[in-house]
Coordinates of C-alpha atoms and ligand atoms in Angstrom, one line a residue:
X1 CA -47.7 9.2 -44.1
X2 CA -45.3 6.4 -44.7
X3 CA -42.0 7.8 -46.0
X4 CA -39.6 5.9 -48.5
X5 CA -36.1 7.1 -48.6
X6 CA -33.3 6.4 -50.8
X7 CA -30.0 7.1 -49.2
X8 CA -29.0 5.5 -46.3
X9 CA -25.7 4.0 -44.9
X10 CA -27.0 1.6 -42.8
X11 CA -24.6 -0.8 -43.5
X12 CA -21.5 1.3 -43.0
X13 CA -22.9 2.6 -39.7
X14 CA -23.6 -0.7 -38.7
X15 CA -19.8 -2.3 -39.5
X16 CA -18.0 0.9 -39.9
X17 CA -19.2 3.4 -37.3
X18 CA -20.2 0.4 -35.4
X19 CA -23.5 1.0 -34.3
X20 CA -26.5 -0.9 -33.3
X21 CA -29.1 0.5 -35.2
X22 CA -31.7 -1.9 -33.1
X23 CA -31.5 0.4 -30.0
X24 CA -33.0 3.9 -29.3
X25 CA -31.2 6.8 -30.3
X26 CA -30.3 8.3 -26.9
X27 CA -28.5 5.0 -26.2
X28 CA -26.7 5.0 -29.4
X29 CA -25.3 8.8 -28.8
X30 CA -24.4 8.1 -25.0
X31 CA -22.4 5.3 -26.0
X32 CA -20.5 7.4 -28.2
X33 CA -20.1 10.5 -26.1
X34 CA -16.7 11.2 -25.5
X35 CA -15.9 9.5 -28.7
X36 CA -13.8 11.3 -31.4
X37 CA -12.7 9.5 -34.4
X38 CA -15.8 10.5 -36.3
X39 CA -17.1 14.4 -37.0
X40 CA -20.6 13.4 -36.1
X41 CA -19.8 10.9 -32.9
X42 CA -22.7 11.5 -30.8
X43 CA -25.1 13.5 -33.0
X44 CA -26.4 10.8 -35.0
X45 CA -30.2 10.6 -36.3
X46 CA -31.4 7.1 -37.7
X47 CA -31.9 4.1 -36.0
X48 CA -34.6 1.5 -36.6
X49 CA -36.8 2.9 -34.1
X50 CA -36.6 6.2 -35.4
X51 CA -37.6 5.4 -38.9
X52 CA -40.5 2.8 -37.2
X53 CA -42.0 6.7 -35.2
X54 CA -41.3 8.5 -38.8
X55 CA -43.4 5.7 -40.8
X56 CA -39.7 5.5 -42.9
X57 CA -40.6 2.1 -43.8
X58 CA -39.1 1.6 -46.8
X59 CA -35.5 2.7 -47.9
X60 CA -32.5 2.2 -50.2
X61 CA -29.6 0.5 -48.1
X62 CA -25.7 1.4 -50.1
X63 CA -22.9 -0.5 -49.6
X64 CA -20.6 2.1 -49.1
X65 CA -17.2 0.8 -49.1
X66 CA -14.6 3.0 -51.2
X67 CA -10.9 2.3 -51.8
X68 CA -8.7 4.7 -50.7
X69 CA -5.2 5.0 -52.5
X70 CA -2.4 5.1 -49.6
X71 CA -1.8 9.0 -49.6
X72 CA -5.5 9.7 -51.2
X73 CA -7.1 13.0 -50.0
X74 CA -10.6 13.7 -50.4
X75 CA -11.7 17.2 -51.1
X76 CA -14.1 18.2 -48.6
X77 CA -12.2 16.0 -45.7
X78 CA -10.3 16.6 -42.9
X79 CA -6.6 14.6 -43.3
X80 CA -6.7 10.9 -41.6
X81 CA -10.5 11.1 -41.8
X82 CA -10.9 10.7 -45.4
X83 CA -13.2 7.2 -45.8
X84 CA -11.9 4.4 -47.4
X85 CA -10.8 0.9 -47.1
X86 CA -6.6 -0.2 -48.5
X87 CA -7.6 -2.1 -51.0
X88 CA -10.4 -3.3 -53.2
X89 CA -10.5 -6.7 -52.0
X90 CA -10.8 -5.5 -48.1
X91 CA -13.7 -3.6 -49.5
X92 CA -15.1 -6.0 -51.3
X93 CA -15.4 -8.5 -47.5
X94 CA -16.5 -5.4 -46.0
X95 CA -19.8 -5.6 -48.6
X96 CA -20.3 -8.9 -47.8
X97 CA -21.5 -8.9 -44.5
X98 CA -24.6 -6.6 -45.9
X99 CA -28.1 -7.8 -47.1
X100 CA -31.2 -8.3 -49.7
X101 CA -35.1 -8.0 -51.3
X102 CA -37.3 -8.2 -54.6
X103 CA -40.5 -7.1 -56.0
X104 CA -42.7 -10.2 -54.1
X105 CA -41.2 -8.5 -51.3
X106 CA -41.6 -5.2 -51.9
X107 CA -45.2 -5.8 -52.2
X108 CA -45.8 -7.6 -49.1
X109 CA -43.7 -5.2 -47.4
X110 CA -46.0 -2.2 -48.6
X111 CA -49.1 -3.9 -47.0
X112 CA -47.2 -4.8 -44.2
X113 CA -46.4 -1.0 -43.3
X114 CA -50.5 -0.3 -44.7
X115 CA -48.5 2.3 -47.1
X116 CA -51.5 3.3 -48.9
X117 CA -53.0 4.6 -46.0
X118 CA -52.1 7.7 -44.8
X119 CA -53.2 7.3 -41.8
X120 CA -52.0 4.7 -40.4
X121 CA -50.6 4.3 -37.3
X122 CA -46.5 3.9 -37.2
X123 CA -45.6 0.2 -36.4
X124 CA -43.8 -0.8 -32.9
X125 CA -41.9 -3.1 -34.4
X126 CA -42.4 -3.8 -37.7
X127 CA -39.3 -5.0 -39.9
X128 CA -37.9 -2.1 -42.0
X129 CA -37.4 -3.2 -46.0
X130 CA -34.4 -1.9 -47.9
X131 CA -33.1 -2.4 -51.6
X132 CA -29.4 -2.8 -51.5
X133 CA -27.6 -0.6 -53.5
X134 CA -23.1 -0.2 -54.4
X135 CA -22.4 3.5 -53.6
X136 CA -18.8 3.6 -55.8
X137 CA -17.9 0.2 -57.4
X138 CA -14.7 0.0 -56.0
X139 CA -15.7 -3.0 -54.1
X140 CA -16.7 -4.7 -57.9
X141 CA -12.9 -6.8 -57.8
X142 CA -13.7 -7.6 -61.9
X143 CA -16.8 -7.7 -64.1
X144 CA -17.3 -10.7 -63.2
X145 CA -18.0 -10.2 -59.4
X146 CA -21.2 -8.9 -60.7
X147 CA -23.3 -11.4 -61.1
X148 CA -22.2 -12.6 -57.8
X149 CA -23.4 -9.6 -56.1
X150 CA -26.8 -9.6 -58.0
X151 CA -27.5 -13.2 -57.0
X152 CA -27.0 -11.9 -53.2
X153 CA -29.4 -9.0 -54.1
X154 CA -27.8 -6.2 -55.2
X155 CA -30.1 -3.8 -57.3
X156 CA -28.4 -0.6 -57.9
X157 CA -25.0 1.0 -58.2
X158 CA -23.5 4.3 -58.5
X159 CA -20.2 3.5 -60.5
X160 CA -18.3 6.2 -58.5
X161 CA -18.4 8.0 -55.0
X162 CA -15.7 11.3 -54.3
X163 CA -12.5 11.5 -56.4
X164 CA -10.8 9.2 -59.0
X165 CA -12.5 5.7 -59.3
X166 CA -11.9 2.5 -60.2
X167 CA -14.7 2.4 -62.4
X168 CA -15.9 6.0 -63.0
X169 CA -14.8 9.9 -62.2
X170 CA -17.0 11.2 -59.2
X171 CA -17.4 14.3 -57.5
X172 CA -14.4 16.5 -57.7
X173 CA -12.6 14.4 -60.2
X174 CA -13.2 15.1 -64.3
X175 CA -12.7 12.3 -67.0
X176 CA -15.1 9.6 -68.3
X177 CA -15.4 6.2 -67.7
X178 CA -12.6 3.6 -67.7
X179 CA -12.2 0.6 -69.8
X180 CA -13.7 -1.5 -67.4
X181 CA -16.3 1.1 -65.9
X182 CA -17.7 0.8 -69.4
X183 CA -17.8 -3.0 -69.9
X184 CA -18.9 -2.6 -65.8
X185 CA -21.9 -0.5 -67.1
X186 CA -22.9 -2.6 -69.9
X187 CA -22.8 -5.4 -67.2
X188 CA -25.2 -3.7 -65.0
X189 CA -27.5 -3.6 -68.4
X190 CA -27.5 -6.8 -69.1
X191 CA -28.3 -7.9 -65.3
X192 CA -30.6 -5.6 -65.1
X193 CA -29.3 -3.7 -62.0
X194 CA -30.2 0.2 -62.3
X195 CA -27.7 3.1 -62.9
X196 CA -27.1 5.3 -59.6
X197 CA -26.2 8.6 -60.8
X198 CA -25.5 10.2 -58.0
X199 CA -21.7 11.0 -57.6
X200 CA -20.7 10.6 -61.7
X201 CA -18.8 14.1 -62.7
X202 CA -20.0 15.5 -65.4
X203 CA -18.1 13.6 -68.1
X204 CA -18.9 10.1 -67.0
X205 CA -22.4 11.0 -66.3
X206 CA -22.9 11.7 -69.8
X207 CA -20.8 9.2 -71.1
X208 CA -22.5 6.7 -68.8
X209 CA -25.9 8.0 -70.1
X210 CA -24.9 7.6 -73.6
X211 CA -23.8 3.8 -73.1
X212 CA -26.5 2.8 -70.7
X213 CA -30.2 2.0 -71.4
X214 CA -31.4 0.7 -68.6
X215 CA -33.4 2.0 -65.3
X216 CA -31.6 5.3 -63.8
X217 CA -32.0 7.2 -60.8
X218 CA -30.1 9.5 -58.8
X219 CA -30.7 8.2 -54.9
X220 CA -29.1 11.3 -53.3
X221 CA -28.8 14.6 -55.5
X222 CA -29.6 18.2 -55.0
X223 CA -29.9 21.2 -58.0
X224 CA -26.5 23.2 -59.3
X225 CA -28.9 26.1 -60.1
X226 CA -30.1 26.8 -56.5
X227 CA -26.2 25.3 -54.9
X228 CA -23.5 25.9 -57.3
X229 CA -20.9 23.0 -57.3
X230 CA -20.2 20.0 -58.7
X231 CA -22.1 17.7 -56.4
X232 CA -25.1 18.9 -57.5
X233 CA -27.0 18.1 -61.2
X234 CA -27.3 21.0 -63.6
X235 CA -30.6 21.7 -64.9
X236 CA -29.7 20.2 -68.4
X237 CA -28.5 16.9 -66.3
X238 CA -31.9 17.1 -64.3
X239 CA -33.6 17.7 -67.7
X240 CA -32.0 14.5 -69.0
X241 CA -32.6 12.5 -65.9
X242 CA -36.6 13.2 -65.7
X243 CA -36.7 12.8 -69.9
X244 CA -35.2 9.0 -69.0
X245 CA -37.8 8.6 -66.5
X246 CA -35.5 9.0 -63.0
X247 CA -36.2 9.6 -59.7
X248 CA -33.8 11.9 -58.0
X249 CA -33.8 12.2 -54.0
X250 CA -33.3 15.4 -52.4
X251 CA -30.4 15.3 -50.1
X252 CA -30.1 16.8 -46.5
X253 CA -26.4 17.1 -46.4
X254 CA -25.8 21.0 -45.4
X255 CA -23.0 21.2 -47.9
X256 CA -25.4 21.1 -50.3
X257 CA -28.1 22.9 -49.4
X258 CA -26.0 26.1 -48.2
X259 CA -23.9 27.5 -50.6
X260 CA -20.4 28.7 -48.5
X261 CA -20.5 25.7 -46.2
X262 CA -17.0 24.6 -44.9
X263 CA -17.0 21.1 -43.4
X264 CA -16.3 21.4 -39.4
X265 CA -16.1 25.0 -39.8
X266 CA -19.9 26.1 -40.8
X267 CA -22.6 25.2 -38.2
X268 CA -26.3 24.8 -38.7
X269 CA -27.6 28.0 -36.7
X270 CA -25.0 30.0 -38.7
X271 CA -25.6 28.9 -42.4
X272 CA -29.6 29.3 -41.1
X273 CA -30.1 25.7 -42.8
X274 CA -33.7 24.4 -42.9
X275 CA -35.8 21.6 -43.8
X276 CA -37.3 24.1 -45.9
X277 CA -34.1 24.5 -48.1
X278 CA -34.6 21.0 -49.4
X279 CA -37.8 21.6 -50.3
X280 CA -36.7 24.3 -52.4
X281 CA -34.6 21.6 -54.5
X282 CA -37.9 19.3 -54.8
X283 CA -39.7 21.9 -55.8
X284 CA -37.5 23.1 -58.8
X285 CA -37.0 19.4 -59.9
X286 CA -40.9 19.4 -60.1
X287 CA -41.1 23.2 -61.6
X288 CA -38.2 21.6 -64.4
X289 CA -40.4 18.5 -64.7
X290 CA -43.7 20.3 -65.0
X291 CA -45.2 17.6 -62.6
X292 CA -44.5 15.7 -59.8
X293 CA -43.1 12.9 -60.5
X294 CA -39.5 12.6 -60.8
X295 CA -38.6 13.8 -57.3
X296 CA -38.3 11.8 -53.7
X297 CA -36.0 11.8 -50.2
X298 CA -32.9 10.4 -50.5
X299 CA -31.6 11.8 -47.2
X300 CA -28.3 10.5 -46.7
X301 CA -28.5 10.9 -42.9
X302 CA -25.9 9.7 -41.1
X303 CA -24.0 9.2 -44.0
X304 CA -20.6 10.4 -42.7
X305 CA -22.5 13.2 -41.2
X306 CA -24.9 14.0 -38.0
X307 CA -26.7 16.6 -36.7
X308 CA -23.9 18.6 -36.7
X309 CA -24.5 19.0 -40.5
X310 CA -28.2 18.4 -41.5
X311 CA -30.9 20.6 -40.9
X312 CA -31.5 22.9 -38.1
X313 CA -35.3 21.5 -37.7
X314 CA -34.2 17.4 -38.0
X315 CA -33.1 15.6 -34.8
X316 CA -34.2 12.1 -35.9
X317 CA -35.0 10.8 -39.3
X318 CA -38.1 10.7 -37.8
X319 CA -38.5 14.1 -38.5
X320 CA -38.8 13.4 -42.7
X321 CA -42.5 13.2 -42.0
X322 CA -42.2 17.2 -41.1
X323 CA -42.4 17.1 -45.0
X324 CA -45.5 16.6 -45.3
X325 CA -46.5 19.8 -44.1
X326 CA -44.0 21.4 -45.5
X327 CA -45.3 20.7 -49.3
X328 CA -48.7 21.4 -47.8
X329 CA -47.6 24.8 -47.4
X330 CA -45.9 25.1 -51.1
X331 CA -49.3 24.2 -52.5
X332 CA -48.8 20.4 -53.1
X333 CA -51.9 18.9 -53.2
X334 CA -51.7 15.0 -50.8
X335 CA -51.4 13.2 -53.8
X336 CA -48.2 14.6 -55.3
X337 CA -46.7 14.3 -51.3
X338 CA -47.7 10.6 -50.9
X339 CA -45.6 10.2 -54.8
X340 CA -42.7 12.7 -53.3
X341 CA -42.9 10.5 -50.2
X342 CA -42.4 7.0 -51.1
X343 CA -44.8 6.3 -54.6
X344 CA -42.5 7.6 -57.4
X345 CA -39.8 5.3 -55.8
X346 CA -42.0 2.2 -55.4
X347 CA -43.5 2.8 -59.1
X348 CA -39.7 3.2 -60.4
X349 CA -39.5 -0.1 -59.2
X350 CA -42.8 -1.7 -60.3
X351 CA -41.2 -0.6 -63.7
X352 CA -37.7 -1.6 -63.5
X353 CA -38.5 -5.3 -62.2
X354 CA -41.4 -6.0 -63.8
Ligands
ZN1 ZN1 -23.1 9.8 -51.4

């Protein structure tokens, strides 16, 4: 089945982690064996020709290019390997070597892949499509570098990432939006550019939903009732999400889908983390929802993270078509796994750019 996802950093593995995502996976983790200034040197899972065997032919692309106060820790990181650029306007360049699409596009992209058909064959070497998306607007210099960065393609942001932001509180931090992460927002309305709601804290996710009245989503996001902690929604934020017609993308990070997980310390085998797990989180979305569809993939694989940390049963991204399956065995009939998959994204879309 072809697979849309809705998290992935390829631009940061790309510049940051300094991969080519062209070549096959074995190549890219032997040329980093040995390799230690990233956790997950060496166990990494996406690469173009991986997604091209797993039908992923479709994803959300972030920017991901924080700032990082000088003395900044991150909860959750070791010291020194806490992400981040020195100052806004170095990650601001760093999001400019990163690209584009539209709804034309999307369209001709779908046939392209044969997405309606499930059985199609995977491609050889068919080009992948992403929507680019800001993950933390730190990058955002002022306002006004908005309208910039929607002329080059830019579709969705999530105002913050981990910690204090610029713009908004995210995970770990508490606190609404600032002065300019409001006007920021009602920017985003105005241009049209939908509301990523992954990473808010509480506080600014509410206060964010209360100013905003455009398209929202939350690309990468798991469920506080089955993984207490602030990183994931609570029921009463998932409640709110589906009632504004979001689409909220189950997340394979094992942090949050095993609940005493200790970065670098737990391992996969240990914690007894499974695709299944996620599935879980899908399937209460869809039990809150009372249908299916407000809930897709929004991996985040390789997003600061390898095999080390994502599911025992996932190697490659390839293995997100192991999903279908999966919700064949929960009782999902192959139309709510096709909308799971890749339609409720695509259909957000269809809505938010028509
Ligand atoms: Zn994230």
């Amino acid at each position: 089945m072809f697979i849309f996802d809705a998290h992935l950093d390829l631009g940061m593995n790309a510049l940051e982690w300094n991969r080519d995502l062209t070549q096959p996976i074995e190549m890219i983790r032997g040329l980093e064996r040995g390799m230690s200034d990233k956790l997950d040197r060496g166990l990494n899972t996406v690469c173009l020709p991986e997604m091209r065997r797993g039908r992923v032919g479709l994803c959300i692309a972030t920017m991901l290019a924080r700032y990082t106060r000088p003395g900044e820790e991150l909860p959750g990181w070791p010291k020194n390997l806490a992400p981040g650029w020195r100052s806004p306007e170095i990650a601001w360049a760093v999001t400019q070597a990163q690209q584009i699409t539209d709804l034309d596009g999307l369209e001709r992209h779908l046939q392209l892949w044969h997405a309606n058909d499930p059985n199609a064959a995977p491609l050889a070497d068919a080009p992948i499509g992403y929507i680019l998306s800001l993950e933390g607007a730190d990058s955002i210099r002022q306002v006004a570098d908005l309208e910039y960065a929607y002329g080059q393609g830019l579709r969705a942001i999530g105002p913050a990432h981990f910690g204090s932001g610029r713009y908004a509180q995210g995970t770990h931090a508490s606190g609404g939006l600032t002065a300019e992460g409001r006007e920021l927002i009602r920017a985003m309305e105005r241009l049209g550019i939908i509301l990523d709601a992954t990473h808010l804290c509480d506080d600014s996710f509410w206060e964010a939903l209360d100013i905003y009245h455009g398209p929202v989503w939350a690309s990468h996001n798991n469920c506080r009732q089955l993984i207490p902690g602030v990183r994931q929604f609570s029921d009463e934020q998932l409640l709110e999400l589906i009632k504004r017609g979001a689409v909220i993308g189950a997340v394979m990070d094992c942090w949050m889908l095993s609940p005493d997980w200790v970065r670098g310390k737990s391992t996969v085998d240990g914690a007894g983390v499974t695709l299944s797990h996620v599935v879980d989180h899908i399937d209460h979305i869809c039990q809150l929802a009372g249908n299916t569809n407000h809930c897709g993939i929004g991996s985040d694989l390789d997003g600061g993270f390898g095999r080390e940390q994502s599911p025992g049963d996932l190697d490659t991204i390839a293995d997100l078509a192991k999903f279908e399956g999966l919700l064949a065995a929960r009782g999902y009939s192959a139309d709510d796994i096709e909308k799971i998959l890749w339609r409720n994204w695509v259909e957000f879309l269809r809505c938010a750019w028509k």
